[in-house]
Amino acid sequence: MNNIKYKEFTNGEMDEYFSWLDTDGNVINASDGGIIFVDGKYYWYGMKLRPLPSLGGGKGGQTTTVGVVMYSSSDLYNWNYEGVILHCSNEVGHPLYGPMRFERPKVIYNEKTKQFVMWVHYIEYPGDHGFAIGTAEAGVATCSTINGEYEWRGYTRPVDNAGAVRDCTLYKDHDGTGYFIYDRAVDDEDRCLYIVKLSEDYLSFTNEYRRLDVAYRREAAAILYQNGYYFMITSGLTSWRTNPAKYFRAESLWGPWTDMGDPCVNDTGTTFESQSTYILPVEGKSGFFIHMAERHNTQNFERCSYIWLPVEFPTADTICLNYRKTWKLEDFI
């Protein structure tokens, strides 16, 4: 068991790897996931990445042979391992045979169907990005409980099959409508963020969508709503290399969206050497959000670190991120 009881958030520095351990003493390995609050607890989920393979250089470490895992917490500092909620398969030829990818999994709850619905960026064995069907899809799974075993429901592409799916996220609006936001790639150059409305059961895509031309060649979207505005933080397309974040603002998810520039204060153009993953609204604390990001360790993907920072509002219609090595919730709420 881990004897450490965390009382604050600690963000890892690039020259000193910080291991965020679960209550069993194991490194938390939940890549590019999100958090959902259910029945008094936070549930953090993400794809379990692989250690540095014998080939070296991190090759293959960005894939999984386990699946999507989950942790739970009552205070956001200390996390209990819940187990694997979406399993890879050991059966050769199975759509979930690993190594493969469940990249950027996100979960929202459908009150009408009483189902938790997960969408992912799905890439079949051996987990290499492509444009062919099976190498760049939107995959979906469901479960009647937040921490149960999710049932794989298959994969598809929004809009049309010409647009490959890259980084994606989910957003559930005030009225319960679900949206799938993703980087749609026609080829390596023609890539742009799209917002697609989900069906009422969240299991398929409608024909209502928008191409966000202002977010051309952007990915890793993370969204919050506050003060009558939607704010969306994004990343540029530089593969595993970090780049300046950029955020957009709109009064409607359908836009128009305004380019607001880089939200990171006193940064060197690297999003504090990380990339956006999700924006968490803290339960019971209206107007307080945590920007979740990840530092991808390409030398050993199993040892990525997490960069969590409070979202600040200099004015009602702007946001910013200030880097803090350590910080506490009570400092802000």
mmCIF file of C-alpha atoms in Angstrom:
data_model
loop_
_atom_site.group_PDB
_atom_site.id
_atom_site.type_symbol
_atom_site.label_atom_id
_atom_site.label_comp_id
_atom_site.label_asym_id
_atom_site.label_seq_id
_atom_site.Cartn_x
_atom_site.Cartn_y
_atom_site.Cartn_z
ATOM 1 C CA MET A 1 0.000 0.000 0.000
ATOM 2 C CA ASN A 2 1.076 3.572 -0.652
ATOM 3 C CA ASN A 3 1.761 5.377 2.617
ATOM 4 C CA ILE A 4 1.661 8.766 0.912
ATOM 5 C CA LYS A 5 -1.438 10.863 1.538
ATOM 6 C CA TYR A 6 -1.443 13.701 -0.958
ATOM 7 C CA LYS A 7 -2.710 17.078 0.227
ATOM 8 C CA GLU A 8 -1.936 19.129 -2.869
ATOM 9 C CA PHE A 9 -1.378 18.830 -6.602
ATOM 10 C CA THR A 10 2.236 18.534 -7.760
ATOM 11 C CA ASN A 11 3.097 19.059 -11.406
ATOM 12 C CA GLY A 12 6.180 17.223 -12.693
ATOM 13 C CA GLU A 13 9.131 19.119 -14.096
ATOM 14 C CA MET A 14 10.832 17.958 -17.274
ATOM 15 C CA ASP A 15 14.166 17.463 -15.502
ATOM 16 C CA GLU A 16 12.720 15.668 -12.473
ATOM 17 C CA TYR A 17 10.062 13.073 -13.159
ATOM 18 C CA PHE A 18 7.247 13.191 -10.599
ATOM 19 C CA SER A 19 5.314 9.965 -10.100
ATOM 20 C CA TRP A 20 1.691 10.441 -9.072
ATOM 21 C CA LEU A 21 0.943 7.181 -7.258
ATOM 22 C CA ASP A 22 -2.412 5.546 -6.564
ATOM 23 C CA THR A 23 -3.331 4.297 -3.090
ATOM 24 C CA ASP A 24 -1.669 0.946 -3.862
ATOM 25 C CA GLY A 25 1.631 2.689 -4.556
ATOM 26 C CA ASN A 26 1.545 2.205 -8.324
ATOM 27 C CA VAL A 27 2.091 4.956 -10.896
ATOM 28 C CA ILE A 28 -1.233 6.305 -12.193
ATOM 29 C CA ASN A 29 -1.388 5.355 -15.879
ATOM 30 C CA ALA A 30 -4.502 6.924 -17.424
ATOM 31 C CA SER A 31 -3.373 8.616 -20.606
ATOM 32 C CA ASP A 32 -5.385 11.390 -22.283
ATOM 33 C CA GLY A 33 -8.612 10.551 -20.463
ATOM 34 C CA GLY A 34 -11.053 12.567 -18.420
ATOM 35 C CA ILE A 35 -12.956 12.694 -15.141
ATOM 36 C CA ILE A 36 -16.639 12.312 -14.365
ATOM 37 C CA PHE A 37 -18.367 12.881 -10.999
ATOM 38 C CA VAL A 38 -20.856 10.178 -9.996
ATOM 39 C CA ASP A 39 -22.600 9.611 -6.631
ATOM 40 C CA GLY A 40 -20.145 11.568 -4.533
ATOM 41 C CA LYS A 41 -16.940 10.409 -6.216
ATOM 42 C CA TYR A 42 -14.698 11.481 -9.051
ATOM 43 C CA TYR A 43 -13.784 8.807 -11.594
ATOM 44 C CA TRP A 44 -10.627 9.321 -13.625
ATOM 45 C CA TYR A 45 -10.177 7.107 -16.682
ATOM 46 C CA GLY A 46 -7.660 6.842 -19.505
ATOM 47 C CA MET A 47 -5.803 4.450 -21.768
ATOM 48 C CA LYS A 48 -3.159 2.366 -20.015
ATOM 49 C CA LEU A 49 0.051 2.927 -21.975
ATOM 50 C CA ARG A 50 2.899 0.457 -22.297
ATOM 51 C CA PRO A 51 6.417 0.613 -20.846
ATOM 52 C CA LEU A 52 9.424 1.244 -23.054
ATOM 53 C CA PRO A 53 9.584 -1.732 -25.452
ATOM 54 C CA SER A 54 12.836 -3.509 -26.167
ATOM 55 C CA LEU A 55 12.993 -1.776 -29.564
ATOM 56 C CA GLY A 56 13.861 1.447 -27.745
ATOM 57 C CA GLY A 57 12.880 5.037 -28.404
ATOM 58 C CA GLY A 58 9.378 4.517 -27.085
ATOM 59 C CA LYS A 59 8.220 2.833 -30.302
ATOM 60 C CA GLY A 60 4.897 1.138 -29.640
ATOM 61 C CA GLY A 61 4.593 2.565 -26.133
ATOM 62 C CA GLN A 62 1.754 4.845 -27.238
ATOM 63 C CA THR A 63 -0.451 1.759 -27.748
ATOM 64 C CA THR A 64 -2.141 -0.500 -25.207
ATOM 65 C CA THR A 65 -2.446 -4.236 -24.646
ATOM 66 C CA VAL A 66 -4.623 -3.699 -21.560
ATOM 67 C CA GLY A 67 -7.306 -1.134 -22.445
ATOM 68 C CA VAL A 68 -8.974 1.758 -20.624
ATOM 69 C CA VAL A 69 -8.477 1.836 -16.848
ATOM 70 C CA MET A 70 -10.212 3.785 -14.081
ATOM 71 C CA TYR A 71 -9.408 5.335 -10.703
ATOM 72 C CA SER A 72 -11.731 6.877 -8.101
ATOM 73 C CA SER A 73 -11.289 9.671 -5.558
ATOM 74 C CA SER A 74 -13.278 11.764 -3.126
ATOM 75 C CA ASP A 75 -10.757 14.630 -2.940
ATOM 76 C CA LEU A 76 -9.024 14.693 -6.389
ATOM 77 C CA TYR A 77 -5.622 14.181 -4.725
ATOM 78 C CA ASN A 78 -5.700 10.497 -3.748
ATOM 79 C CA TRP A 79 -6.836 7.870 -6.258
ATOM 80 C CA ASN A 80 -7.947 4.250 -5.814
ATOM 81 C CA TYR A 81 -7.438 1.863 -8.729
ATOM 82 C CA GLU A 82 -10.817 0.548 -9.947
ATOM 83 C CA GLY A 83 -9.465 -1.742 -12.679
ATOM 84 C CA VAL A 84 -9.847 -2.144 -16.436
ATOM 85 C CA ILE A 85 -13.220 -0.932 -17.725
ATOM 86 C CA LEU A 86 -12.686 -1.531 -21.464
ATOM 87 C CA HIS A 87 -10.493 -4.535 -22.203
ATOM 88 C CA CYS A 88 -8.225 -5.331 -25.102
ATOM 89 C CA SER A 89 -8.664 -8.822 -26.536
ATOM 90 C CA ASN A 90 -6.096 -11.632 -26.709
ATOM 91 C CA GLU A 91 -7.863 -13.113 -29.746
ATOM 92 C CA VAL A 92 -5.991 -12.512 -32.994
ATOM 93 C CA GLY A 93 -8.280 -10.830 -35.516
ATOM 94 C CA HIS A 94 -10.624 -9.435 -32.856
ATOM 95 C CA PRO A 95 -11.253 -5.680 -33.343
ATOM 96 C CA LEU A 96 -9.818 -5.038 -29.872
ATOM 97 C CA TYR A 97 -6.748 -7.250 -30.261
ATOM 98 C CA GLY A 98 -3.702 -5.464 -28.910
ATOM 99 C CA PRO A 99 -1.490 -3.634 -29.275
ATOM 100 C CA MET A 100 -4.042 -1.073 -30.443
ATOM 101 C CA ARG A 101 -5.356 2.282 -29.262
ATOM 102 C CA PHE A 102 -8.335 3.640 -27.324
ATOM 103 C CA GLU A 103 -6.948 7.171 -27.529
ATOM 104 C CA ARG A 104 -8.529 10.093 -25.670
ATOM 105 C CA PRO A 105 -11.471 8.197 -24.125
ATOM 106 C CA LYS A 106 -14.278 10.388 -22.783
ATOM 107 C CA VAL A 107 -17.421 9.367 -20.864
ATOM 108 C CA ILE A 108 -20.794 11.107 -20.465
ATOM 109 C CA TYR A 109 -23.988 9.848 -18.841
ATOM 110 C CA ASN A 110 -27.304 9.575 -20.697
ATOM 111 C CA GLU A 111 -30.206 10.138 -18.292
ATOM 112 C CA LYS A 112 -32.754 8.761 -20.764
ATOM 113 C CA THR A 113 -31.076 5.412 -21.383
ATOM 114 C CA LYS A 114 -29.360 5.197 -17.945
ATOM 115 C CA GLN A 115 -26.107 4.360 -19.709
ATOM 116 C CA PHE A 116 -22.582 5.685 -19.421
ATOM 117 C CA VAL A 117 -21.327 6.217 -22.968
ATOM 118 C CA MET A 118 -17.654 6.272 -23.899
ATOM 119 C CA TRP A 119 -16.271 7.499 -27.211
ATOM 120 C CA VAL A 120 -12.628 7.004 -28.180
ATOM 121 C CA HIS A 121 -10.247 7.537 -31.063
ATOM 122 C CA TYR A 122 -9.976 3.903 -32.132
ATOM 123 C CA ILE A 123 -7.002 2.428 -34.001
ATOM 124 C CA GLU A 124 -6.894 -1.301 -34.691
ATOM 125 C CA TYR A 125 -3.867 -3.598 -34.359
ATOM 126 C CA PRO A 126 -0.981 -2.790 -34.445
ATOM 127 C CA GLY A 127 -2.015 0.715 -33.409
ATOM 128 C CA ASP A 128 -0.559 2.772 -36.243
ATOM 129 C CA HIS A 129 -2.285 5.949 -37.446
ATOM 130 C CA GLY A 130 -3.596 5.838 -40.990
ATOM 131 C CA PHE A 131 -6.431 6.899 -43.258
ATOM 132 C CA ALA A 132 -7.810 3.456 -44.130
ATOM 133 C CA ILE A 133 -10.928 2.239 -42.329
ATOM 134 C CA GLY A 134 -9.901 0.772 -38.984
ATOM 135 C CA THR A 135 -6.922 3.057 -38.493
ATOM 136 C CA ALA A 136 -8.697 6.336 -37.624
ATOM 137 C CA GLU A 137 -12.197 5.818 -36.234
ATOM 138 C CA ALA A 138 -14.644 6.954 -33.580
ATOM 139 C CA GLY A 139 -15.300 3.960 -31.335
ATOM 140 C CA VAL A 140 -18.086 3.674 -28.764
ATOM 141 C CA ALA A 141 -18.711 1.546 -25.670
ATOM 142 C CA THR A 142 -21.395 1.578 -22.957
ATOM 143 C CA CYS A 143 -21.990 0.450 -19.389
ATOM 144 C CA SER A 144 -24.871 0.720 -16.906
ATOM 145 C CA THR A 145 -22.429 1.602 -14.090
ATOM 146 C CA ILE A 146 -19.574 4.067 -14.171
ATOM 147 C CA ASN A 147 -16.885 1.598 -13.078
ATOM 148 C CA GLY A 148 -18.224 -1.614 -14.616
ATOM 149 C CA GLU A 149 -17.043 -3.448 -17.715
ATOM 150 C CA TYR A 150 -17.933 -1.453 -20.819
ATOM 151 C CA GLU A 151 -19.417 -3.226 -23.830
ATOM 152 C CA TRP A 152 -17.793 -2.418 -27.166
ATOM 153 C CA ARG A 153 -20.441 -1.215 -29.634
ATOM 154 C CA GLY A 154 -18.232 -0.787 -32.683
ATOM 155 C CA TYR A 155 -16.750 2.120 -34.611
ATOM 156 C CA THR A 156 -17.717 4.563 -37.320
ATOM 157 C CA ARG A 157 -16.796 7.956 -38.766
ATOM 158 C CA PRO A 158 -18.743 11.204 -38.396
ATOM 159 C CA VAL A 159 -19.648 13.268 -41.461
ATOM 160 C CA ASP A 160 -18.344 10.732 -44.031
ATOM 161 C CA ASN A 161 -15.714 8.036 -44.518
ATOM 162 C CA ALA A 162 -13.380 10.457 -46.293
ATOM 163 C CA GLY A 163 -12.537 12.152 -42.997
ATOM 164 C CA ALA A 164 -10.238 10.165 -40.699
ATOM 165 C CA VAL A 165 -10.711 10.638 -36.951
ATOM 166 C CA ARG A 166 -7.811 11.958 -34.913
ATOM 167 C CA ASP A 167 -7.866 13.500 -31.385
ATOM 168 C CA CYS A 168 -11.397 13.674 -30.016
ATOM 169 C CA THR A 169 -13.420 14.688 -26.978
ATOM 170 C CA LEU A 170 -17.033 14.712 -25.769
ATOM 171 C CA TYR A 171 -19.081 17.611 -24.443
ATOM 172 C CA LYS A 172 -22.463 17.422 -22.726
ATOM 173 C CA ASP A 173 -24.336 20.715 -22.925
ATOM 174 C CA HIS A 174 -26.746 22.217 -20.364
ATOM 175 C CA ASP A 175 -29.792 20.720 -22.095
ATOM 176 C CA GLY A 176 -28.295 17.210 -22.103
ATOM 177 C CA THR A 177 -27.325 17.238 -25.765
ATOM 178 C CA GLY A 178 -24.082 15.390 -26.480
ATOM 179 C CA TYR A 179 -21.400 16.540 -28.918
ATOM 180 C CA PHE A 180 -18.354 14.827 -30.404
ATOM 181 C CA ILE A 181 -15.499 17.230 -31.175
ATOM 182 C CA TYR A 182 -12.622 15.909 -33.223
ATOM 183 C CA ASP A 183 -9.735 16.657 -35.546
ATOM 184 C CA ARG A 184 -11.013 15.529 -38.967
ATOM 185 C CA ALA A 185 -8.206 14.634 -41.355
ATOM 186 C CA VAL A 186 -8.818 14.282 -45.089
ATOM 187 C CA ASP A 187 -5.062 14.014 -45.565
ATOM 188 C CA ASP A 188 -1.972 15.136 -43.657
ATOM 189 C CA GLU A 189 -2.537 18.774 -44.636
ATOM 190 C CA ASP A 190 -6.331 19.158 -44.681
ATOM 191 C CA ARG A 191 -7.131 18.831 -40.972
ATOM 192 C CA CYS A 192 -9.632 20.902 -39.011
ATOM 193 C CA LEU A 193 -11.746 20.652 -35.855
ATOM 194 C CA TYR A 194 -15.362 19.595 -36.319
ATOM 195 C CA ILE A 195 -18.263 19.570 -33.846
ATOM 196 C CA VAL A 196 -20.874 16.857 -34.436
ATOM 197 C CA LYS A 197 -24.173 16.481 -32.575
ATOM 198 C CA LEU A 198 -24.776 13.007 -31.150
ATOM 199 C CA SER A 199 -28.050 11.104 -31.334
ATOM 200 C CA GLU A 200 -30.344 11.222 -28.297
ATOM 201 C CA ASP A 201 -28.871 7.980 -26.947
ATOM 202 C CA TYR A 202 -25.301 9.247 -27.649
ATOM 203 C CA LEU A 203 -24.541 6.061 -29.629
ATOM 204 C CA SER A 204 -24.373 7.523 -33.127
ATOM 205 C CA PHE A 205 -23.861 10.745 -35.039
ATOM 206 C CA THR A 206 -26.530 13.008 -36.478
ATOM 207 C CA ASN A 207 -26.111 14.950 -39.708
ATOM 208 C CA GLU A 208 -25.798 18.198 -37.730
ATOM 209 C CA TYR A 209 -22.177 19.321 -37.647
ATOM 210 C CA ARG A 210 -19.915 22.334 -38.103
ATOM 211 C CA ARG A 211 -16.414 22.683 -39.482
ATOM 212 C CA LEU A 212 -14.550 25.234 -37.351
ATOM 213 C CA ASP A 213 -12.430 26.986 -39.953
ATOM 214 C CA VAL A 214 -10.888 29.186 -37.271
ATOM 215 C CA ALA A 215 -9.509 25.978 -35.700
ATOM 216 C CA TYR A 216 -7.738 24.769 -38.841
ATOM 217 C CA ARG A 217 -4.940 22.310 -38.022
ATOM 218 C CA ARG A 218 -5.801 22.235 -34.315
ATOM 219 C CA GLU A 219 -6.358 19.180 -32.103
ATOM 220 C CA ALA A 220 -6.716 18.046 -28.460
ATOM 221 C CA ALA A 221 -9.799 20.173 -27.775
ATOM 222 C CA ALA A 222 -10.987 20.722 -24.189
ATOM 223 C CA ILE A 223 -14.155 22.737 -23.486
ATOM 224 C CA LEU A 224 -15.770 24.628 -20.599
ATOM 225 C CA TYR A 225 -18.800 26.920 -20.296
ATOM 226 C CA GLN A 226 -18.846 29.965 -18.028
ATOM 227 C CA ASN A 227 -20.290 33.490 -17.970
ATOM 228 C CA GLY A 228 -22.354 32.840 -21.095
ATOM 229 C CA TYR A 229 -19.378 31.719 -23.173
ATOM 230 C CA TYR A 230 -17.918 28.445 -24.378
ATOM 231 C CA PHE A 231 -14.128 28.349 -24.151
ATOM 232 C CA MET A 232 -12.152 25.718 -26.062
ATOM 233 C CA ILE A 233 -8.427 25.147 -25.483
ATOM 234 C CA THR A 234 -6.597 23.379 -28.331
ATOM 235 C CA SER A 235 -3.161 22.250 -29.480
ATOM 236 C CA GLY A 236 -1.324 22.614 -32.761
ATOM 237 C CA LEU A 237 -0.262 19.673 -34.937
ATOM 238 C CA THR A 238 3.320 18.878 -34.009
ATOM 239 C CA SER A 239 3.036 15.162 -33.228
ATOM 240 C CA TRP A 240 4.605 14.484 -29.793
ATOM 241 C CA ARG A 241 6.408 17.836 -29.734
ATOM 242 C CA THR A 242 4.796 20.503 -27.598
ATOM 243 C CA ASN A 243 3.537 23.767 -29.090
ATOM 244 C CA PRO A 244 1.650 26.926 -28.045
ATOM 245 C CA ALA A 245 -1.909 26.363 -26.903
ATOM 246 C CA LYS A 246 -4.636 28.444 -28.469
ATOM 247 C CA TYR A 247 -8.142 29.002 -27.188
ATOM 248 C CA PHE A 248 -11.361 29.990 -28.877
ATOM 249 C CA ARG A 249 -14.518 31.622 -27.519
ATOM 250 C CA ALA A 250 -18.137 31.440 -28.653
ATOM 251 C CA GLU A 251 -21.632 32.128 -27.353
ATOM 252 C CA SER A 252 -22.909 28.989 -29.114
ATOM 253 C CA LEU A 253 -21.222 25.659 -29.742
ATOM 254 C CA TRP A 254 -22.081 26.152 -33.399
ATOM 255 C CA GLY A 255 -20.131 29.399 -33.381
ATOM 256 C CA PRO A 256 -18.962 31.739 -34.581
ATOM 257 C CA TRP A 257 -15.759 31.021 -32.652
ATOM 258 C CA THR A 258 -13.203 33.751 -32.015
ATOM 259 C CA ASP A 259 -9.470 33.106 -31.844
ATOM 260 C CA MET A 260 -8.364 34.401 -28.418
ATOM 261 C CA GLY A 261 -4.688 33.437 -28.617
ATOM 262 C CA ASP A 262 -2.532 31.552 -26.145
ATOM 263 C CA PRO A 263 -4.067 31.213 -22.641
ATOM 264 C CA CYS A 264 -0.720 30.287 -21.009
ATOM 265 C CA VAL A 265 0.882 33.127 -19.029
ATOM 266 C CA ASN A 266 4.675 33.535 -19.155
ATOM 267 C CA ASP A 267 5.060 30.333 -21.163
ATOM 268 C CA THR A 268 7.765 29.618 -23.746
ATOM 269 C CA GLY A 269 5.303 28.529 -26.427
ATOM 270 C CA THR A 270 4.986 24.943 -25.236
ATOM 271 C CA THR A 271 1.744 24.887 -23.173
ATOM 272 C CA PHE A 272 4.054 24.381 -20.175
ATOM 273 C CA GLU A 273 5.586 21.454 -22.074
ATOM 274 C CA SER A 274 2.295 19.555 -22.150
ATOM 275 C CA GLN A 275 -0.897 19.066 -24.166
ATOM 276 C CA SER A 276 -4.549 19.534 -23.197
ATOM 277 C CA THR A 277 -6.528 16.472 -22.204
ATOM 278 C CA TYR A 278 -9.736 17.637 -20.502
ATOM 279 C CA ILE A 279 -11.270 20.486 -18.505
ATOM 280 C CA LEU A 280 -12.861 19.328 -15.249
ATOM 281 C CA PRO A 281 -15.647 21.347 -13.569
ATOM 282 C CA VAL A 282 -15.108 20.845 -9.830
ATOM 283 C CA GLU A 283 -18.291 19.521 -8.246
ATOM 284 C CA GLY A 284 -20.181 21.974 -6.038
ATOM 285 C CA LYS A 285 -17.799 24.819 -6.900
ATOM 286 C CA SER A 286 -19.569 26.766 -9.621
ATOM 287 C CA GLY A 287 -17.127 28.520 -11.917
ATOM 288 C CA PHE A 288 -14.051 26.571 -10.843
ATOM 289 C CA PHE A 289 -12.373 24.376 -13.456
ATOM 290 C CA ILE A 290 -9.165 22.345 -13.656
ATOM 291 C CA HIS A 291 -7.310 22.158 -16.948
ATOM 292 C CA MET A 292 -5.908 18.637 -17.243
ATOM 293 C CA ALA A 293 -2.883 18.186 -19.494
ATOM 294 C CA GLU A 294 -0.221 15.554 -20.055
ATOM 295 C CA ARG A 295 3.513 15.570 -20.640
ATOM 296 C CA HIS A 296 4.090 12.730 -23.073
ATOM 297 C CA ASN A 297 7.281 10.879 -22.237
ATOM 298 C CA THR A 298 8.208 9.434 -25.629
ATOM 299 C CA GLN A 299 11.159 7.570 -24.121
ATOM 300 C CA ASN A 300 8.772 5.613 -21.926
ATOM 301 C CA PHE A 301 5.072 6.286 -22.429
ATOM 302 C CA GLU A 302 4.187 4.439 -19.247
ATOM 303 C CA ARG A 303 5.911 7.243 -17.350
ATOM 304 C CA CYS A 304 4.043 10.267 -18.674
ATOM 305 C CA SER A 305 3.229 12.965 -16.120
ATOM 306 C CA TYR A 306 0.104 15.029 -15.526
ATOM 307 C CA ILE A 307 -0.086 18.818 -15.433
ATOM 308 C CA TRP A 308 -3.227 20.073 -13.688
ATOM 309 C CA LEU A 309 -3.786 23.816 -13.383
ATOM 310 C CA PRO A 310 -6.723 25.998 -12.292
ATOM 311 C CA VAL A 311 -8.481 27.863 -15.089
ATOM 312 C CA GLU A 312 -8.512 31.561 -14.219
ATOM 313 C CA PHE A 313 -10.809 34.296 -15.539
ATOM 314 C CA PRO A 314 -9.046 37.703 -15.776
ATOM 315 C CA THR A 315 -12.352 39.031 -17.140
ATOM 316 C CA ALA A 316 -15.744 37.452 -17.678
ATOM 317 C CA ASP A 317 -14.970 36.771 -21.324
ATOM 318 C CA THR A 318 -11.331 35.631 -21.120
ATOM 319 C CA ILE A 319 -9.399 32.773 -19.501
ATOM 320 C CA CYS A 320 -5.772 32.109 -18.663
ATOM 321 C CA LEU A 321 -3.478 29.418 -17.229
ATOM 322 C CA ASN A 322 -0.655 30.220 -14.812
ATOM 323 C CA TYR A 323 1.918 27.514 -14.124
ATOM 324 C CA ARG A 324 2.203 26.285 -10.543
ATOM 325 C CA LYS A 325 4.570 23.540 -9.421
ATOM 326 C CA THR A 326 2.231 22.843 -6.493
ATOM 327 C CA TRP A 327 -1.205 24.126 -5.538
ATOM 328 C CA LYS A 328 -4.267 23.305 -3.440
ATOM 329 C CA LEU A 329 -7.969 23.460 -4.166
ATOM 330 C CA GLU A 330 -8.547 25.571 -1.059
ATOM 331 C CA ASP A 331 -6.281 28.255 -2.510
ATOM 332 C CA PHE A 332 -8.990 28.959 -5.099
ATOM 333 C CA ILE A 333 -12.316 27.735 -3.715
#
